[in-house]
CSV table of C-alpha atoms in Angstrom, one decimal:
chain,number,residue,atom,x,y,z
B,29,MET,CA,9.5,-27.5,11.4
B,30,PRO,CA,9.3,-26.9,15.2
B,31,ALA,CA,8.8,-23.2,16.0
B,32,ASN,CA,11.8,-23.0,18.3
B,33,LYS,CA,14.0,-24.5,15.6
B,34,THR,CA,12.7,-21.9,13.1
B,35,LYS,CA,13.3,-19.1,15.5
B,36,ALA,CA,16.9,-20.3,16.1
B,37,ILE,CA,17.6,-20.4,12.4
B,38,ASN,CA,16.2,-16.8,12.0
B,39,ASN,CA,18.3,-15.6,14.9
B,40,ASN,CA,21.4,-17.1,13.3
B,41,LYS,CA,20.6,-15.4,10.0
B,42,PHE,CA,21.1,-11.9,11.4
B,43,MET,CA,23.4,-12.7,14.3
B,44,SER,CA,26.0,-14.2,12.0
B,45,TYR,CA,25.9,-11.1,9.9
B,46,ASP,CA,29.1,-9.0,10.3
B,47,SER,CA,28.2,-6.5,12.9
B,48,ALA,CA,30.9,-4.1,11.8
B,49,LEU,CA,29.5,-3.9,8.3
B,50,ALA,CA,26.0,-3.6,9.7
B,51,ASN,CA,26.9,-0.4,11.5
B,52,ILE,CA,28.7,1.3,8.6
B,53,ASN,CA,27.1,4.6,7.7
B,54,LYS,CA,29.4,6.6,5.5
B,55,ALA,CA,26.4,8.7,4.2
B,56,HIS,CA,26.2,10.3,7.7
B,57,ILE,CA,22.4,10.3,7.7
B,58,SER,CA,20.8,11.8,10.8
B,59,PHE,CA,17.6,10.0,11.6
B,60,SER,CA,15.5,11.9,14.1
B,61,GLY,CA,12.0,10.3,13.8
B,62,TYR,CA,8.6,12.0,13.7
B,63,TYR,CA,8.2,15.2,15.7
B,64,GLY,CA,5.2,16.6,14.0
B,65,ASP,CA,1.8,17.5,15.4
B,66,PRO,CA,0.4,14.6,17.6
B,67,GLN,CA,-3.0,15.2,15.9
B,68,PRO,CA,-2.1,15.8,12.3
B,69,ALA,CA,-5.5,15.0,10.8
B,70,LYS,CA,-7.0,17.7,12.9
B,71,LYS,CA,-4.3,20.1,12.0
B,72,LEU,CA,-4.7,19.2,8.3
B,73,PHE,CA,-8.5,19.8,8.4
B,74,TYR,CA,-8.0,23.2,10.1
B,75,ALA,CA,-5.4,24.2,7.6
B,76,LEU,CA,-7.9,23.3,4.8
B,77,THR,CA,-11.0,24.9,6.3
B,78,GLY,CA,-10.1,27.3,9.1
B,79,ARG,CA,-12.4,25.5,11.4
B,80,ASN,CA,-12.4,22.5,13.8
B,81,ASP,CA,-16.0,21.4,13.4
B,82,ILE,CA,-16.7,18.4,11.1
B,83,TYR,CA,-20.1,18.6,9.3
B,84,GLU,CA,-22.0,15.4,8.4
B,85,ASP,CA,-21.6,14.7,4.7
B,86,ASN,CA,-25.0,14.3,3.1
B,87,TRP,CA,-23.5,13.0,-0.2
B,88,THR,CA,-21.9,10.2,1.7
B,89,ASN,CA,-25.2,9.2,3.4
B,90,GLU,CA,-26.9,9.2,-0.1
B,91,HIS,CA,-24.2,6.8,-1.5
B,92,LEU,CA,-23.8,4.4,1.5
B,93,TYR,CA,-23.2,0.7,0.8
B,94,ILE,CA,-23.8,-1.4,3.9
B,95,ALA,CA,-22.7,-5.0,4.6
B,96,ASN,CA,-23.5,-6.0,8.2
B,97,ASP,CA,-21.8,-3.3,10.3
B,98,LYS,CA,-19.4,-2.3,7.6
B,99,LYS,CA,-20.0,0.8,5.5
B,100,TRP,CA,-18.5,2.4,2.4
B,101,VAL,CA,-19.7,4.5,-0.5
B,102,ASN,CA,-20.7,3.3,-3.9
B,103,ALA,CA,-19.4,5.9,-6.4
B,104,SER,CA,-17.2,6.0,-9.5
B,105,PRO,CA,-13.6,7.0,-9.1
B,106,ASN,CA,-13.8,10.1,-11.3
B,107,GLU,CA,-16.7,11.3,-9.2
B,108,LEU,CA,-14.7,10.7,-6.0
B,109,LEU,CA,-11.6,12.4,-7.2
B,110,LYS,CA,-13.5,15.6,-8.0
B,111,ARG,CA,-14.5,16.0,-4.3
B,112,THR,CA,-12.5,18.4,-2.2
B,113,PRO,CA,-10.1,17.3,0.6
B,114,GLU,CA,-12.5,18.9,3.0
B,115,GLN,CA,-15.4,16.9,1.7
B,116,VAL,CA,-13.4,13.6,1.8
B,117,ILE,CA,-12.4,14.1,5.5
B,118,GLN,CA,-16.0,14.8,6.4
B,119,SER,CA,-17.0,11.7,4.4
B,120,ILE,CA,-14.6,9.5,6.3
B,121,CYS,CA,-15.8,10.9,9.6
B,122,THR,CA,-19.4,10.4,8.6
B,123,ILE,CA,-18.8,6.8,7.7
B,124,THR,CA,-16.9,6.0,10.9
B,125,LYS,CA,-18.9,8.1,13.5
B,126,PRO,CA,-20.7,6.2,16.3
B,127,ASP,CA,-24.5,6.0,15.9
B,128,ASN,CA,-26.4,9.0,17.3
B,129,GLN,CA,-23.2,11.2,17.5
B,130,TYR,CA,-21.8,14.0,15.4
B,131,PRO,CA,-18.9,13.2,13.2
B,132,GLY,CA,-15.5,14.3,14.3
B,133,ILE,CA,-11.8,13.4,14.2
B,134,PRO,CA,-10.8,11.5,17.4
B,135,PRO,CA,-8.0,12.9,19.4
B,136,CYS,CA,-6.1,9.6,19.2
B,137,ILE,CA,-6.3,7.4,16.2
B,138,MET,CA,-4.7,4.0,16.6
B,139,SER,CA,-4.0,1.5,13.8
B,140,PRO,CA,-6.8,-1.1,13.9
B,141,ASN,CA,-5.8,-4.1,16.0
B,142,TYR,CA,-5.8,-7.4,14.1
B,143,GLY,CA,-3.1,-8.9,16.2
B,144,ASP,CA,0.6,-9.3,15.5
B,145,LYS,CA,0.1,-11.7,12.6
B,146,TRP,CA,-2.5,-9.8,10.6
B,147,GLY,CA,-0.2,-9.5,7.6
B,148,ARG,CA,-0.2,-13.3,7.1
B,149,PHE,CA,-3.9,-13.2,6.2
B,150,ALA,CA,-4.5,-9.7,4.8
B,151,ASN,CA,-5.8,-8.4,1.5
B,152,TYR,CA,-3.4,-5.9,0.1
B,153,ILE,CA,-4.6,-3.2,-2.4
B,154,GLU,CA,-1.8,-1.2,-4.1
B,155,ILE,CA,-2.6,2.4,-5.2
B,156,ASN,CA,-0.2,4.6,-7.2
B,157,PRO,CA,-0.6,8.1,-5.8
B,158,ARG,CA,0.7,9.6,-9.0
B,159,LEU,CA,-2.1,8.0,-10.9
B,160,VAL,CA,-4.8,9.9,-8.8
B,161,ALA,CA,-2.8,13.1,-8.2
B,162,LYS,CA,-3.6,16.7,-9.1
B,163,TYR,CA,-2.2,17.7,-12.6
B,164,ASN,CA,-1.6,21.3,-13.1
B,165,GLY,CA,0.5,22.2,-16.2
B,166,ASP,CA,3.7,20.2,-15.9
B,167,ARG,CA,3.3,19.7,-12.1
B,168,ILE,CA,2.0,16.7,-10.3
B,169,SER,CA,1.0,17.0,-6.6
B,170,GLU,CA,-1.5,16.0,-3.9
B,171,GLY,CA,-1.3,12.2,-4.6
B,172,LEU,CA,-2.1,11.6,-0.9
B,173,PHE,CA,-5.3,13.6,-1.3
B,174,GLY,CA,-6.1,11.5,-4.4
B,175,VAL,CA,-5.7,8.2,-2.5
B,176,MET,CA,-7.6,9.6,0.4
B,177,LYS,CA,-10.6,10.5,-1.9
B,178,LEU,CA,-10.8,6.8,-2.9
B,179,LEU,CA,-10.7,5.4,0.6
B,180,PRO,CA,-14.5,5.9,1.3
B,181,ALA,CA,-15.3,3.7,-1.7
B,182,ILE,CA,-12.9,0.8,-1.0
B,183,PRO,CA,-14.5,-2.1,0.9
B,184,PRO,CA,-13.1,-2.1,4.4
B,185,SER,CA,-11.5,-4.8,6.5
B,186,SER,CA,-13.6,-7.8,7.6
B,187,ARG,CA,-13.5,-10.1,10.5
B,188,LYS,CA,-11.6,-12.6,8.3
B,189,GLY,CA,-8.7,-10.3,8.0
B,190,ALA,CA,-7.4,-6.8,7.5
B,191,THR,CA,-7.4,-4.8,4.2
B,192,CYS,CA,-4.1,-3.0,3.8
B,193,ILE,CA,-3.7,0.0,1.4
B,194,VAL,CA,-0.2,0.0,-0.1
B,195,LEU,CA,1.1,3.2,-1.7
B,196,SER,CA,3.3,2.6,-4.8
B,197,GLN,CA,5.5,5.5,-3.8
B,198,LEU,CA,6.5,7.4,-0.7
B,199,TYR,CA,10.0,8.8,-1.4
B,200,PRO,CA,11.0,10.9,-4.4
B,201,ASP,CA,11.9,9.3,-7.6
B,202,MET,CA,15.4,9.9,-9.1
B,203,SER,CA,14.7,12.1,-12.0
B,204,CYS,CA,11.5,14.2,-12.5
B,205,ASP,CA,9.7,14.0,-9.2
B,206,GLY,CA,6.6,16.2,-9.0
B,207,SER,CA,6.4,16.7,-12.8
B,208,ILE,CA,4.8,15.0,-15.8
B,209,TYR,CA,8.1,14.3,-17.4
B,210,ASP,CA,9.2,10.7,-17.6
B,211,GLY,CA,10.2,9.2,-14.3
B,212,SER,CA,9.8,5.7,-13.1
B,213,ILE,CA,8.6,5.3,-9.5
B,214,TYR,CA,10.3,1.9,-9.3
B,215,CYS,CA,13.0,3.8,-7.5
B,216,ALA,CA,13.6,6.1,-4.5
B,217,ASN,CA,15.9,8.9,-3.5
B,218,LEU,CA,16.2,8.2,0.3
B,219,HIS,CA,16.5,10.9,2.9
B,220,SER,CA,15.4,13.6,0.5
B,221,GLY,CA,11.9,14.1,2.0
B,222,ILE,CA,8.6,12.9,0.8
B,223,SER,CA,7.8,12.7,-2.9
B,224,LEU,CA,6.4,15.9,-4.4
B,225,ASN,CA,3.9,13.7,-6.2
B,226,LEU,CA,2.2,13.1,-2.9
B,227,THR,CA,2.2,16.3,-1.0
B,228,SER,CA,0.2,19.5,-1.4
B,229,GLU,CA,2.0,22.7,-2.5
B,230,GLY,CA,-0.8,24.8,-1.0
B,231,LEU,CA,0.0,23.5,2.5
B,232,TYR,CA,3.7,24.4,2.6
B,233,GLY,CA,4.4,26.3,5.7
B,234,LYS,CA,1.1,25.2,7.3
B,235,VAL,CA,1.3,21.4,7.4
B,236,GLY,CA,4.6,19.6,7.0
B,237,ALA,CA,5.2,16.8,4.4
B,238,ASP,CA,5.6,14.3,7.3
B,239,GLU,CA,2.4,15.6,8.9
B,240,GLN,CA,0.5,15.2,5.7
B,241,VAL,CA,1.7,11.5,5.5
B,242,LYS,CA,0.8,10.9,9.1
B,243,ALA,CA,-2.6,12.5,8.6
B,244,PHE,CA,-3.3,10.3,5.6
B,245,ASN,CA,-2.4,7.2,7.7
B,246,ASP,CA,-4.5,8.3,10.6
B,247,LEU,CA,-7.5,8.8,8.4
B,248,ALA,CA,-7.0,5.4,6.7
B,249,HIS,CA,-6.7,3.8,10.1
B,250,LEU,CA,-9.9,5.5,11.1
B,251,MET,CA,-11.6,3.8,8.2
B,252,GLY,CA,-10.3,0.5,9.5
B,253,PHE,CA,-7.5,0.0,7.0
B,254,LYS,CA,-3.9,-1.0,7.6
B,255,THR,CA,-1.4,0.9,5.4
B,256,GLY,CA,1.9,0.2,3.7
B,257,PHE,CA,4.2,1.4,1.0
B,258,ARG,CA,6.4,-0.1,-1.7
B,259,MET,CA,10.2,-0.1,-1.2
B,260,PRO,CA,12.8,-1.1,-3.8
B,261,LEU,CA,15.7,-3.4,-3.0
B,262,SER,CA,17.8,-3.0,-6.1
B,263,ALA,CA,20.8,-0.9,-5.4
B,264,GLY,CA,20.7,0.8,-8.9
B,265,GLN,CA,17.1,1.9,-8.2
B,266,MET,CA,18.0,3.9,-5.1
B,267,ARG,CA,20.0,7.0,-4.2
B,268,VAL,CA,20.8,8.5,-0.8
B,269,GLN,CA,20.3,12.3,-1.0
B,270,GLY,CA,21.2,12.0,-4.6
B,271,ARG,CA,24.3,9.9,-4.1
B,272,GLU,CA,24.7,6.5,-5.7
B,273,PHE,CA,23.5,3.7,-3.4
B,274,ASP,CA,25.3,0.6,-2.5
B,275,TRP,CA,24.5,-2.0,0.1
B,276,TYR,CA,27.9,-1.9,1.7
B,277,HIS,CA,27.8,1.8,2.6
B,278,HIS,CA,24.1,2.6,2.9
B,279,GLU,CA,22.5,-0.3,4.7
B,280,LYS,CA,21.8,1.9,7.8
B,281,ALA,CA,20.4,4.7,5.6
B,282,PHE,CA,18.0,2.1,4.1
B,283,ILE,CA,16.9,0.8,7.5
B,284,ASP,CA,16.4,4.4,8.8
B,285,ALA,CA,14.3,5.3,5.7
B,286,CYS,CA,12.1,2.3,6.5
B,287,VAL,CA,11.9,3.1,10.2
B,288,TRP,CA,10.9,6.7,9.5
B,289,ALA,CA,8.1,5.6,7.3
B,290,ILE,CA,6.8,3.3,10.1
B,291,GLU,CA,7.0,6.2,12.5
B,292,LEU,CA,4.8,8.2,10.0
B,293,GLY,CA,2.1,5.5,10.6
B,294,PHE,CA,2.6,2.8,8.1
B,295,ASP,CA,2.0,-0.8,9.2
B,296,ALA,CA,3.6,-2.7,6.2
B,297,ILE,CA,6.4,-2.6,3.7
B,298,TYR,CA,6.1,-4.2,0.3
B,299,PHE,CA,9.6,-5.1,-0.9
B,300,ASP,CA,10.0,-4.9,-4.7
B,301,SER,CA,12.1,-7.9,-5.9
B,302,GLY,CA,11.8,-9.6,-2.5
B,303,LYS,CA,11.9,-13.1,-4.2
B,304,HIS,CA,15.4,-12.5,-5.6
B,305,VAL,CA,17.0,-12.1,-2.2
B,306,ILE,CA,17.0,-15.9,-2.2
B,307,ASP,CA,16.2,-16.9,-5.8
B,308,ASN,CA,18.1,-14.8,-8.4
B,309,ASN,CA,16.5,-16.6,-11.3
B,310,GLY,CA,14.8,-14.1,-13.7
B,311,TYR,CA,16.0,-11.0,-11.8
B,312,MET,CA,15.2,-7.9,-13.8
B,313,GLY,CA,16.3,-5.1,-11.4
B,314,ILE,CA,19.3,-2.8,-11.7
B,315,GLY,CA,22.2,-3.4,-9.3
B,316,SER,CA,22.8,-5.7,-6.4
B,317,LEU,CA,20.3,-6.9,-3.8
B,318,PRO,CA,21.0,-7.5,-0.1
B,319,ASN,CA,22.0,-11.1,0.6
B,320,ASP,CA,19.8,-13.3,2.8
B,321,LYS,CA,21.7,-12.7,6.0
B,322,GLN,CA,21.6,-8.9,5.3
B,323,MET,CA,17.9,-9.0,4.5
B,324,ALA,CA,17.1,-10.9,7.8
B,325,TYR,CA,19.1,-8.3,9.7
B,326,ILE,CA,17.3,-5.4,8.0
B,327,LEU,CA,13.9,-6.7,8.8
B,328,TYR,CA,14.9,-7.5,12.4
B,329,LYS,CA,16.3,-3.9,12.8
B,330,ILE,CA,13.1,-2.3,11.5
B,331,ARG,CA,11.0,-4.2,14.0
B,332,ASN,CA,13.5,-3.6,16.7
B,333,GLN,CA,14.0,0.1,16.2
B,334,THR,CA,10.2,0.8,15.9
B,335,GLY,CA,9.4,-1.4,18.8
B,336,ARG,CA,6.5,-2.9,16.7
B,337,THR,CA,5.9,-6.6,16.6
B,338,ASP,CA,2.8,-6.2,14.4
B,339,LEU,CA,4.6,-5.0,11.2
B,340,ALA,CA,3.9,-6.9,7.9
B,341,PHE,CA,6.7,-7.3,5.4
B,342,ILE,CA,5.6,-8.5,2.0
B,343,GLY,CA,8.0,-9.9,-0.6
B,344,GLU,CA,7.2,-9.6,-4.3
B,345,LYS,CA,6.7,-13.1,-5.7
B,346,CYS,CA,8.1,-14.8,-2.7
B,347,ASN,CA,6.8,-18.4,-2.7
B,348,ASP,CA,6.1,-20.9,0.0
B,349,ASP,CA,9.8,-21.7,0.6
B,350,TYR,CA,10.3,-21.7,4.4
B,351,ARG,CA,13.5,-19.6,4.0
B,352,TYR,CA,11.3,-16.4,3.4
B,353,LYS,CA,9.8,-16.9,6.8
B,354,GLU,CA,13.4,-17.3,8.2
B,355,LEU,CA,14.3,-13.9,6.7
B,356,GLY,CA,11.4,-12.3,8.6
B,357,PHE,CA,8.9,-11.9,5.7
B,358,THR,CA,5.2,-12.0,6.5
B,359,ALA,CA,3.6,-12.7,3.1
B,360,GLY,CA,4.6,-13.4,-0.5
B,361,THR,CA,2.6,-12.6,-3.6
B,362,ASP,CA,1.6,-14.4,-6.8
B,363,TRP,CA,1.6,-17.9,-5.4
B,364,GLY,CA,-1.3,-20.2,-6.2
B,365,LYS,CA,-3.3,-20.1,-9.5
B,366,ALA,CA,-5.9,-17.4,-8.8
B,367,ASP,CA,-7.8,-18.5,-12.0
B,368,ASN,CA,-8.6,-21.7,-10.2
B,369,ILE,CA,-10.2,-21.5,-6.8
B,370,PHE,CA,-9.3,-25.2,-6.1
B,371,SER,CA,-5.6,-24.4,-6.6
B,372,VAL,CA,-5.9,-21.6,-4.1
B,373,ARG,CA,-7.7,-23.9,-1.6
B,374,HIS,CA,-5.0,-26.5,-2.1
B,375,GLU,CA,-2.3,-23.8,-1.2
B,376,SER,CA,-4.4,-22.7,1.8
B,377,LYS,CA,-4.4,-26.2,3.2
B,378,LYS,CA,-0.7,-26.8,2.3
B,379,GLN,CA,0.4,-23.7,4.2
B,380,ALA,CA,-2.0,-23.8,7.1
B,381,TRP,CA,0.7,-25.0,9.5
B,382,ASN,CA,2.5,-21.7,9.2
B,383,ARG,CA,0.8,-18.9,11.1
B,384,GLU,CA,3.5,-16.3,10.6
B,385,TYR,CA,4.2,-16.4,6.9
B,386,ALA,CA,2.3,-17.5,3.8
B,387,ALA,CA,2.5,-16.9,0.0
B,388,GLY,CA,-0.8,-16.1,-1.5
B,389,PRO,CA,-2.5,-15.4,-4.9
B,390,GLU,CA,-3.1,-12.0,-6.6
B,391,VAL,CA,-5.8,-10.7,-8.8
B,392,SER,CA,-3.1,-8.6,-10.6
B,393,ASN,CA,0.1,-6.8,-9.9
B,394,ASP,CA,2.0,-3.7,-11.0
B,395,ASN,CA,3.0,-5.3,-14.3
B,396,ASP,CA,-0.6,-5.6,-15.4
B,397,ASP,CA,-1.0,-4.5,-19.0
B,398,GLY,CA,-4.8,-4.2,-18.8
B,399,GLY,CA,-5.4,-7.3,-20.9
B,400,LEU,CA,-7.6,-9.3,-18.5
B,401,ARG,CA,-11.3,-9.3,-19.2
B,402,PHE,CA,-13.7,-8.2,-16.4
B,403,GLU,CA,-14.9,-11.8,-16.0
B,404,GLU,CA,-11.3,-13.0,-15.5
B,405,ARG,CA,-10.7,-10.4,-12.8
B,406,LEU,CA,-13.9,-11.2,-11.0
B,407,ASN,CA,-13.0,-14.9,-11.0
B,408,ARG,CA,-9.5,-14.2,-9.6
B,409,LEU,CA,-10.9,-11.9,-6.9
B,410,ASN,CA,-13.4,-14.6,-5.9
B,411,SER,CA,-10.6,-17.1,-5.6
B,412,CYS,CA,-8.5,-14.7,-3.5
B,413,LEU,CA,-11.3,-14.0,-1.0
B,414,TRP,CA,-12.8,-17.4,-0.9
B,415,GLY,CA,-9.9,-19.8,-1.6
B,416,TYR,CA,-10.0,-21.8,1.6
B,417,GLU,CA,-11.8,-24.6,3.3
B,418,ASN,CA,-11.3,-23.3,6.9
B,419,GLU,CA,-11.6,-19.6,7.4
B,420,ALA,CA,-8.7,-19.5,9.7
B,421,ASP,CA,-6.4,-20.7,6.9
B,422,LYS,CA,-7.1,-17.9,4.4
B,423,LEU,CA,-4.0,-16.9,2.4
B,424,PRO,CA,-2.9,-13.3,1.9
B,425,SER,CA,-3.9,-11.7,-1.4
B,426,PHE,CA,-2.8,-8.9,-3.5
B,427,LEU,CA,-4.8,-6.5,-5.7
B,428,GLN,CA,-4.2,-3.3,-7.7
B,429,ILE,CA,-6.7,-0.4,-7.5
B,430,HIS,CA,-7.8,-1.2,-11.0
B,431,ASP,CA,-9.2,-4.5,-9.8
B,432,ILE,CA,-11.8,-2.4,-8.0
B,433,PHE,CA,-11.9,0.7,-10.3
B,434,PRO,CA,-11.1,-0.3,-13.9
B,435,LEU,CA,-8.7,2.0,-15.7
B,436,SER,CA,-9.3,3.5,-19.1
B,437,PRO,CA,-8.6,1.3,-22.1
B,438,TYR,CA,-5.9,3.8,-23.1
B,439,THR,CA,-3.7,3.2,-20.0
B,440,ASN,CA,-2.6,0.4,-17.7
B,441,THR,CA,-0.9,0.0,-14.3
B,442,HIS,CA,2.6,-0.8,-15.6
B,443,ASP,CA,2.7,2.3,-17.8
B,444,ALA,CA,1.4,4.4,-14.9
B,445,MET,CA,4.3,3.2,-12.8
B,446,MET,CA,6.8,4.0,-15.5
B,447,HIS,CA,5.6,7.0,-17.4
B,448,PRO,CA,3.2,9.8,-16.1
B,449,LYS,CA,2.8,10.9,-19.7
B,450,LYS,CA,1.2,7.6,-20.7
B,451,MET,CA,-1.5,7.7,-18.1
B,452,SER,CA,-4.2,9.2,-20.2
B,453,GLY,CA,-3.5,8.1,-23.8
B,454,SER,CA,-0.6,9.4,-25.8
B,455,ASP,CA,0.1,12.4,-23.5
B,456,ALA,CA,-0.7,13.4,-19.9
B,457,TRP,CA,-3.6,15.7,-19.3
B,458,THR,CA,-2.3,18.9,-17.9
B,459,GLU,CA,-5.7,19.7,-16.2
B,460,CYS,CA,-6.5,17.5,-13.3
B,461,GLU,CA,-10.2,17.0,-14.1
B,462,ARG,CA,-9.5,15.9,-17.6
B,463,HIS,CA,-6.9,13.6,-16.2
B,464,TRP,CA,-9.3,12.1,-13.7
B,465,ASP,CA,-11.9,11.6,-16.4
B,466,GLY,CA,-9.3,10.1,-18.8
B,467,VAL,CA,-7.5,7.7,-16.5
B,468,PHE,CA,-10.5,5.6,-15.3
B,469,ASN,CA,-13.0,3.7,-17.3
B,470,THR,CA,-16.3,5.6,-17.2
B,471,SER,CA,-18.4,3.1,-19.2
B,472,GLN,CA,-21.5,1.4,-17.9
B,473,SER,CA,-19.7,-1.9,-18.0
B,474,ALA,CA,-17.1,-0.6,-15.7
B,475,ASN,CA,-19.8,0.6,-13.3
B,476,ASP,CA,-21.4,-2.8,-13.4
B,477,TYR,CA,-18.1,-4.4,-12.8
B,478,ARG,CA,-17.5,-2.3,-9.7
B,479,ASN,CA,-20.9,-3.2,-8.3
B,480,ILE,CA,-20.1,-6.9,-8.7
B,481,VAL,CA,-16.8,-6.4,-6.9
B,482,TYR,CA,-18.7,-4.7,-4.1
B,483,GLN,CA,-21.0,-7.7,-3.8
B,484,ILE,CA,-18.1,-10.2,-3.7
B,485,PHE,CA,-16.5,-8.1,-0.8
B,486,ALA,CA,-19.9,-7.7,0.9
B,487,ASN,CA,-20.4,-11.5,0.9
B,488,ALA,CA,-16.9,-12.0,2.3
B,489,ILE,CA,-17.7,-9.5,5.1
B,490,LYS,CA,-21.1,-11.1,5.9
B,491,TYR,CA,-20.0,-14.7,6.2
């Protein structure tokens, strides 16, 4: 389809949407944007340590994994999680410092530049902050620190495309946020701050919740990652300041919540149930979804209000139907048989004409029950990273953090999304170190698996 015709169709999608309905905001949400510290990573480090100087991290230098000019550390997740936030910031600065210079936090950290269409080719890795958070009695906190601690050990972006870290949660859930009691994170209470699962109680009054999020994004960008977060679309899985959500009254509140997150430094949004905006077959969510014209308008407004043309919008299980591109999506997931690299290559050739949107394969997703053998995961990862004939035609891919760091046999990703108490066997650990030891697989076979994963990524970076 000619590009100008496609653009005209997309314009019609949101221009035909009832402008009066689009501007309704009966929730009276006041969106003010980010007005925190312009150097939040420096502010965070000072609040943690009482100093500005960054020391070189010897532990990091002893664990370096190098592929061409790319560096990361080779370490098990339970070892990484037991490091302090101070140590992990120094680790990131040690990895990213220019040669023959002291490590430090740059005064201005920009998102790595992969062009406006980077999301069409990216590798997305989803991490549940609650999975790697601090557990203290019945409280859960510091999920951002937990994800940050894993960043030095995740293979970075390559010249073939960006790696994007996607947080499973940003906004509070609707029941037991910040506690071990049952609460699904397939939901969001919008305009009620940042989830308590993510922020540090010890920083209250020193570094704001928005500054903690912005600092996390800056440090991830310093590592060369793009960043994103998961956002539900089902009306029954959202609230606005505790009030029941509906798409008629709260469209603007939804847009503003997305825009605020982008202003906190995120580059991408993964829309849960994205497929069902067009195809309602098999829909398992609760409540209504935006219709196609409304979805197109929403994505247009997010780009328009943030002034960013480089944002990536990922739709869960969106396929190669051209209508997803018309809506403004950048990538779809779970398309192409990742068990068969020839199937992925076929999809790569088939979708090569479209440089703005593609549907790609996944190693696994948030519904993973932990049943795949290591050999199957490695095969799927290889297909995702190498499933093309021409490098420029690479499809987007989607992984979960357990595809790099295997979880304990007693837990799985879907349970972790639904129930914090199921993340370490029959009940949640109430001491963080026991939790970190219990949630990840500490066997030698898991370590061997991680090293093979690193080698697959290293080969993709080298060639």
